[in-house]
Amino acid sequence: MADDKNTEKDQAKKPAAKKKPAAKKQAAKKPAAKKAAAKKAAAKKPAAKTKAETKAPAKKSAAKKAPAKREAGERPVVNASARFVRVAPRKARLVADQVRGLPLEDALPLLRFSTRGAAQNIRKLLESAAANAETNHDLIADDLLIKDIHVDEGPTLRRYRPRALGRATRINKRTSHIVVALTPED
């Protein structure tokens, strides 16, 4: 009897063994499909979390940047910018370095009588920032200080000039983005 049971088990194992490769292929396809579906679901879940996470800090940072009430010791900062100014940034930085940190009443005459071409553009920008301070923030223009002024590079206009022997050389006409920040003096 023990032999009969063993043979039955062996016979049961053999057909099952034959079925296993086919079952393995199908089983391999099903877990692969399940894994792919699980990966897609997992990919969707963190994406939803990151969107929620990014929205919450963005609101907090916006609240930090523009507080509803100013603290007693905090001085207001008035910003103004001139973009796409047709002057090379290197030349404009020379003028900006001269007036950085100066009171507005000292910087404007210095720029008015400067021989550099960028001085006129920076002077106009400073006058615009002073007007913004008076109109929007109720500050006095004579009491303002140039807290920060920086010149960034804008897009370059590329032009060509004919040269000898039929050649052409490129002429770069550079532009600048000038940003100024004014604050009241202590």
CSV table of C-alpha atoms in Angstrom, one decimal:
chain,number,residue,atom,x,y,z
A,1,MET,CA,0.0,0.0,0.0
A,2,ALA,CA,2.8,2.3,0.8
A,3,ASP,CA,4.1,1.7,-2.8
A,4,ASP,CA,0.7,2.5,-4.2
A,5,LYS,CA,0.6,5.8,-2.4
A,6,ASN,CA,4.1,6.7,-3.5
A,7,THR,CA,3.3,5.9,-7.1
A,8,GLU,CA,0.1,7.9,-6.9
A,9,LYS,CA,2.1,10.8,-5.5
A,10,ASP,CA,4.7,10.4,-8.2
A,11,GLN,CA,2.1,10.3,-10.9
A,12,ALA,CA,0.4,13.3,-9.3
A,13,LYS,CA,3.8,15.1,-9.3
A,14,LYS,CA,4.6,14.3,-12.9
A,15,PRO,CA,1.5,15.8,-14.4
A,16,ALA,CA,1.9,18.7,-12.1
A,17,ALA,CA,5.5,19.1,-13.1
A,18,LYS,CA,4.3,19.2,-16.7
A,19,LYS,CA,1.8,21.8,-15.9
A,20,LYS,CA,4.2,23.9,-13.9
A,21,PRO,CA,6.2,25.4,-16.8
A,22,ALA,CA,3.0,26.5,-18.4
A,23,ALA,CA,1.7,27.7,-15.1
A,24,LYS,CA,5.1,29.4,-14.5
A,25,LYS,CA,4.8,31.3,-17.7
A,26,GLN,CA,1.3,32.5,-16.8
A,27,ALA,CA,2.2,33.0,-13.2
A,28,ALA,CA,5.3,35.0,-14.3
A,29,LYS,CA,3.1,37.2,-16.5
A,30,LYS,CA,0.5,37.8,-13.8
A,31,PRO,CA,3.0,39.0,-11.1
A,32,ALA,CA,4.8,41.1,-13.8
A,33,ALA,CA,1.6,42.7,-14.6
A,34,LYS,CA,0.8,43.1,-10.9
A,35,LYS,CA,4.3,44.5,-10.3
A,36,ALA,CA,3.9,47.0,-13.1
A,37,ALA,CA,0.5,48.0,-11.8
A,38,ALA,CA,2.0,48.3,-8.3
A,39,LYS,CA,4.8,50.5,-9.7
A,40,LYS,CA,2.4,52.8,-11.4
A,41,ALA,CA,0.3,53.1,-8.3
A,42,ALA,CA,3.4,53.7,-6.2
A,43,ALA,CA,4.5,56.3,-8.7
A,44,LYS,CA,1.2,58.1,-8.5
A,45,LYS,CA,1.1,58.1,-4.7
A,46,PRO,CA,4.4,59.9,-4.1
A,47,ALA,CA,3.6,62.3,-6.9
A,48,ALA,CA,0.4,63.2,-5.2
A,49,LYS,CA,2.2,63.6,-1.9
A,50,THR,CA,4.9,65.8,-3.4
A,51,LYS,CA,2.3,68.1,-4.9
A,52,ALA,CA,0.7,68.5,-1.6
A,53,GLU,CA,4.0,68.9,0.1
A,54,THR,CA,5.2,71.5,-2.4
A,55,LYS,CA,2.0,73.5,-2.1
A,56,ALA,CA,2.2,73.8,1.7
A,57,PRO,CA,5.8,75.1,1.9
A,58,ALA,CA,5.1,77.5,-1.0
A,59,LYS,CA,2.3,79.1,1.0
A,60,LYS,CA,4.5,79.4,4.0
A,61,SER,CA,7.3,81.0,2.0
A,62,ALA,CA,4.9,83.4,0.4
A,63,ALA,CA,3.8,84.4,3.9
A,64,LYS,CA,7.4,84.9,4.9
A,65,LYS,CA,8.2,87.1,1.9
A,66,ALA,CA,5.2,89.4,2.2
A,67,PRO,CA,4.2,89.7,5.9
A,68,ALA,CA,0.9,91.4,6.6
A,69,LYS,CA,2.4,93.5,9.4
A,70,ARG,CA,6.0,94.9,9.6
A,71,GLU,CA,8.0,94.4,12.7
A,72,ALA,CA,9.0,97.5,14.6
A,73,GLY,CA,12.7,97.2,13.8
A,74,GLU,CA,12.4,96.2,10.2
A,75,ARG,CA,13.0,98.8,7.6
A,76,PRO,CA,11.1,98.8,4.3
A,77,VAL,CA,12.9,98.0,1.1
A,78,VAL,CA,11.8,99.6,-2.2
A,79,ASN,CA,12.8,97.7,-5.4
A,80,ALA,CA,13.0,98.9,-9.0
A,81,SER,CA,14.4,97.3,-12.1
A,82,ALA,CA,15.2,98.2,-15.6
A,83,ARG,CA,15.4,95.3,-18.0
A,84,PHE,CA,16.9,95.0,-21.5
A,85,VAL,CA,18.9,98.2,-21.1
A,86,ARG,CA,21.2,98.6,-24.2
A,87,VAL,CA,24.4,98.9,-22.3
A,88,ALA,CA,27.1,96.3,-21.7
A,89,PRO,CA,26.8,94.8,-18.2
A,90,ARG,CA,30.5,95.2,-17.6
A,91,LYS,CA,30.3,99.0,-18.3
A,92,ALA,CA,27.2,99.3,-16.2
A,93,ARG,CA,28.8,97.5,-13.2
A,94,LEU,CA,31.5,100.1,-13.1
A,95,VAL,CA,28.9,102.8,-12.5
A,96,ALA,CA,26.8,100.7,-10.1
A,97,ASP,CA,29.9,100.0,-7.9
A,98,GLN,CA,30.4,103.7,-7.5
A,99,VAL,CA,27.0,104.4,-6.1
A,100,ARG,CA,26.4,101.2,-4.1
A,101,GLY,CA,25.9,102.1,-0.4
A,102,LEU,CA,25.6,105.8,-0.9
A,103,PRO,CA,22.7,108.0,0.2
A,104,LEU,CA,20.4,108.9,-2.7
A,105,GLU,CA,21.1,112.6,-2.3
A,106,ASP,CA,24.9,112.0,-2.9
A,107,ALA,CA,24.4,109.4,-5.7
A,108,LEU,CA,22.2,111.4,-8.0
A,109,PRO,CA,24.6,114.4,-8.5
A,110,LEU,CA,27.5,111.9,-9.0
A,111,LEU,CA,25.5,110.2,-11.8
A,112,ARG,CA,24.3,113.4,-13.4
A,113,PHE,CA,27.8,114.6,-14.0
A,114,SER,CA,29.4,111.2,-14.8
A,115,THR,CA,30.8,110.9,-18.3
A,116,ARG,CA,29.9,107.2,-18.6
A,117,GLY,CA,26.9,106.3,-20.8
A,118,ALA,CA,25.4,103.8,-18.2
A,119,ALA,CA,25.2,106.6,-15.6
A,120,GLN,CA,22.1,108.1,-17.2
A,121,ASN,CA,20.2,104.8,-17.2
A,122,ILE,CA,21.1,104.1,-13.6
A,123,ARG,CA,20.2,107.7,-12.6
A,124,LYS,CA,16.7,107.2,-14.2
A,125,LEU,CA,16.3,103.9,-12.4
A,126,LEU,CA,17.2,105.5,-9.0
A,127,GLU,CA,14.8,108.4,-9.6
A,128,SER,CA,12.1,105.9,-10.4
A,129,ALA,CA,12.8,103.9,-7.3
A,130,ALA,CA,12.7,107.1,-5.2
A,131,ALA,CA,9.3,108.0,-6.7
A,132,ASN,CA,8.0,104.5,-5.9
A,133,ALA,CA,9.1,104.9,-2.3
A,134,GLU,CA,7.3,108.2,-2.0
A,135,THR,CA,4.1,107.1,-3.7
A,136,ASN,CA,3.7,103.5,-2.5
A,137,HIS,CA,5.5,103.4,0.9
A,138,ASP,CA,5.2,107.0,2.2
A,139,LEU,CA,8.9,107.5,2.5
A,140,ILE,CA,11.0,110.6,2.0
A,141,ALA,CA,13.3,110.4,-1.0
A,142,ASP,CA,16.1,112.4,0.6
A,143,ASP,CA,16.4,109.9,3.5
A,144,LEU,CA,16.9,106.9,1.2
A,145,LEU,CA,20.1,104.8,1.0
A,146,ILE,CA,21.1,102.5,-1.9
A,147,LYS,CA,21.0,99.2,-0.1
A,148,ASP,CA,21.8,97.0,-3.1
A,149,ILE,CA,22.3,97.6,-6.8
A,150,HIS,CA,23.4,94.8,-9.2
A,151,VAL,CA,23.7,94.4,-12.9
A,152,ASP,CA,22.9,91.1,-14.6
A,153,GLU,CA,23.5,90.2,-18.2
A,154,GLY,CA,20.5,90.2,-20.6
A,155,PRO,CA,20.2,88.7,-24.1
A,156,THR,CA,22.9,89.6,-26.6
A,157,LEU,CA,21.9,90.9,-30.0
A,158,ARG,CA,24.2,89.5,-32.6
A,159,ARG,CA,25.0,91.6,-35.7
A,160,TYR,CA,27.6,91.0,-38.5
A,161,ARG,CA,30.0,93.4,-40.1
A,162,PRO,CA,31.7,92.8,-43.4
A,163,ARG,CA,35.5,92.6,-43.3
A,164,ALA,CA,38.3,92.2,-45.8
A,165,LEU,CA,38.5,89.3,-48.3
A,166,GLY,CA,34.8,88.6,-48.1
A,167,ARG,CA,34.8,87.6,-44.5
A,168,ALA,CA,32.3,88.7,-41.8
A,169,THR,CA,32.8,89.1,-38.1
A,170,ARG,CA,30.2,89.0,-35.4
A,171,ILE,CA,29.4,92.2,-33.4
A,172,ASN,CA,27.8,91.5,-30.0
A,173,LYS,CA,25.4,94.2,-28.8
A,174,ARG,CA,25.0,93.3,-25.1
A,175,THR,CA,22.0,94.2,-22.9
A,176,SER,CA,21.7,94.5,-19.1
A,177,HIS,CA,19.1,93.9,-16.4
A,178,ILE,CA,19.7,96.5,-13.6
A,179,VAL,CA,18.0,96.0,-10.2
A,180,VAL,CA,18.2,98.5,-7.3
A,181,ALA,CA,16.9,98.3,-3.7
A,182,LEU,CA,16.5,101.4,-1.6
A,183,THR,CA,15.9,101.6,2.1
A,184,PRO,CA,15.6,104.5,4.6
A,185,GLU,CA,18.7,105.6,6.5
A,186,ASP,CA,18.9,105.1,10.2
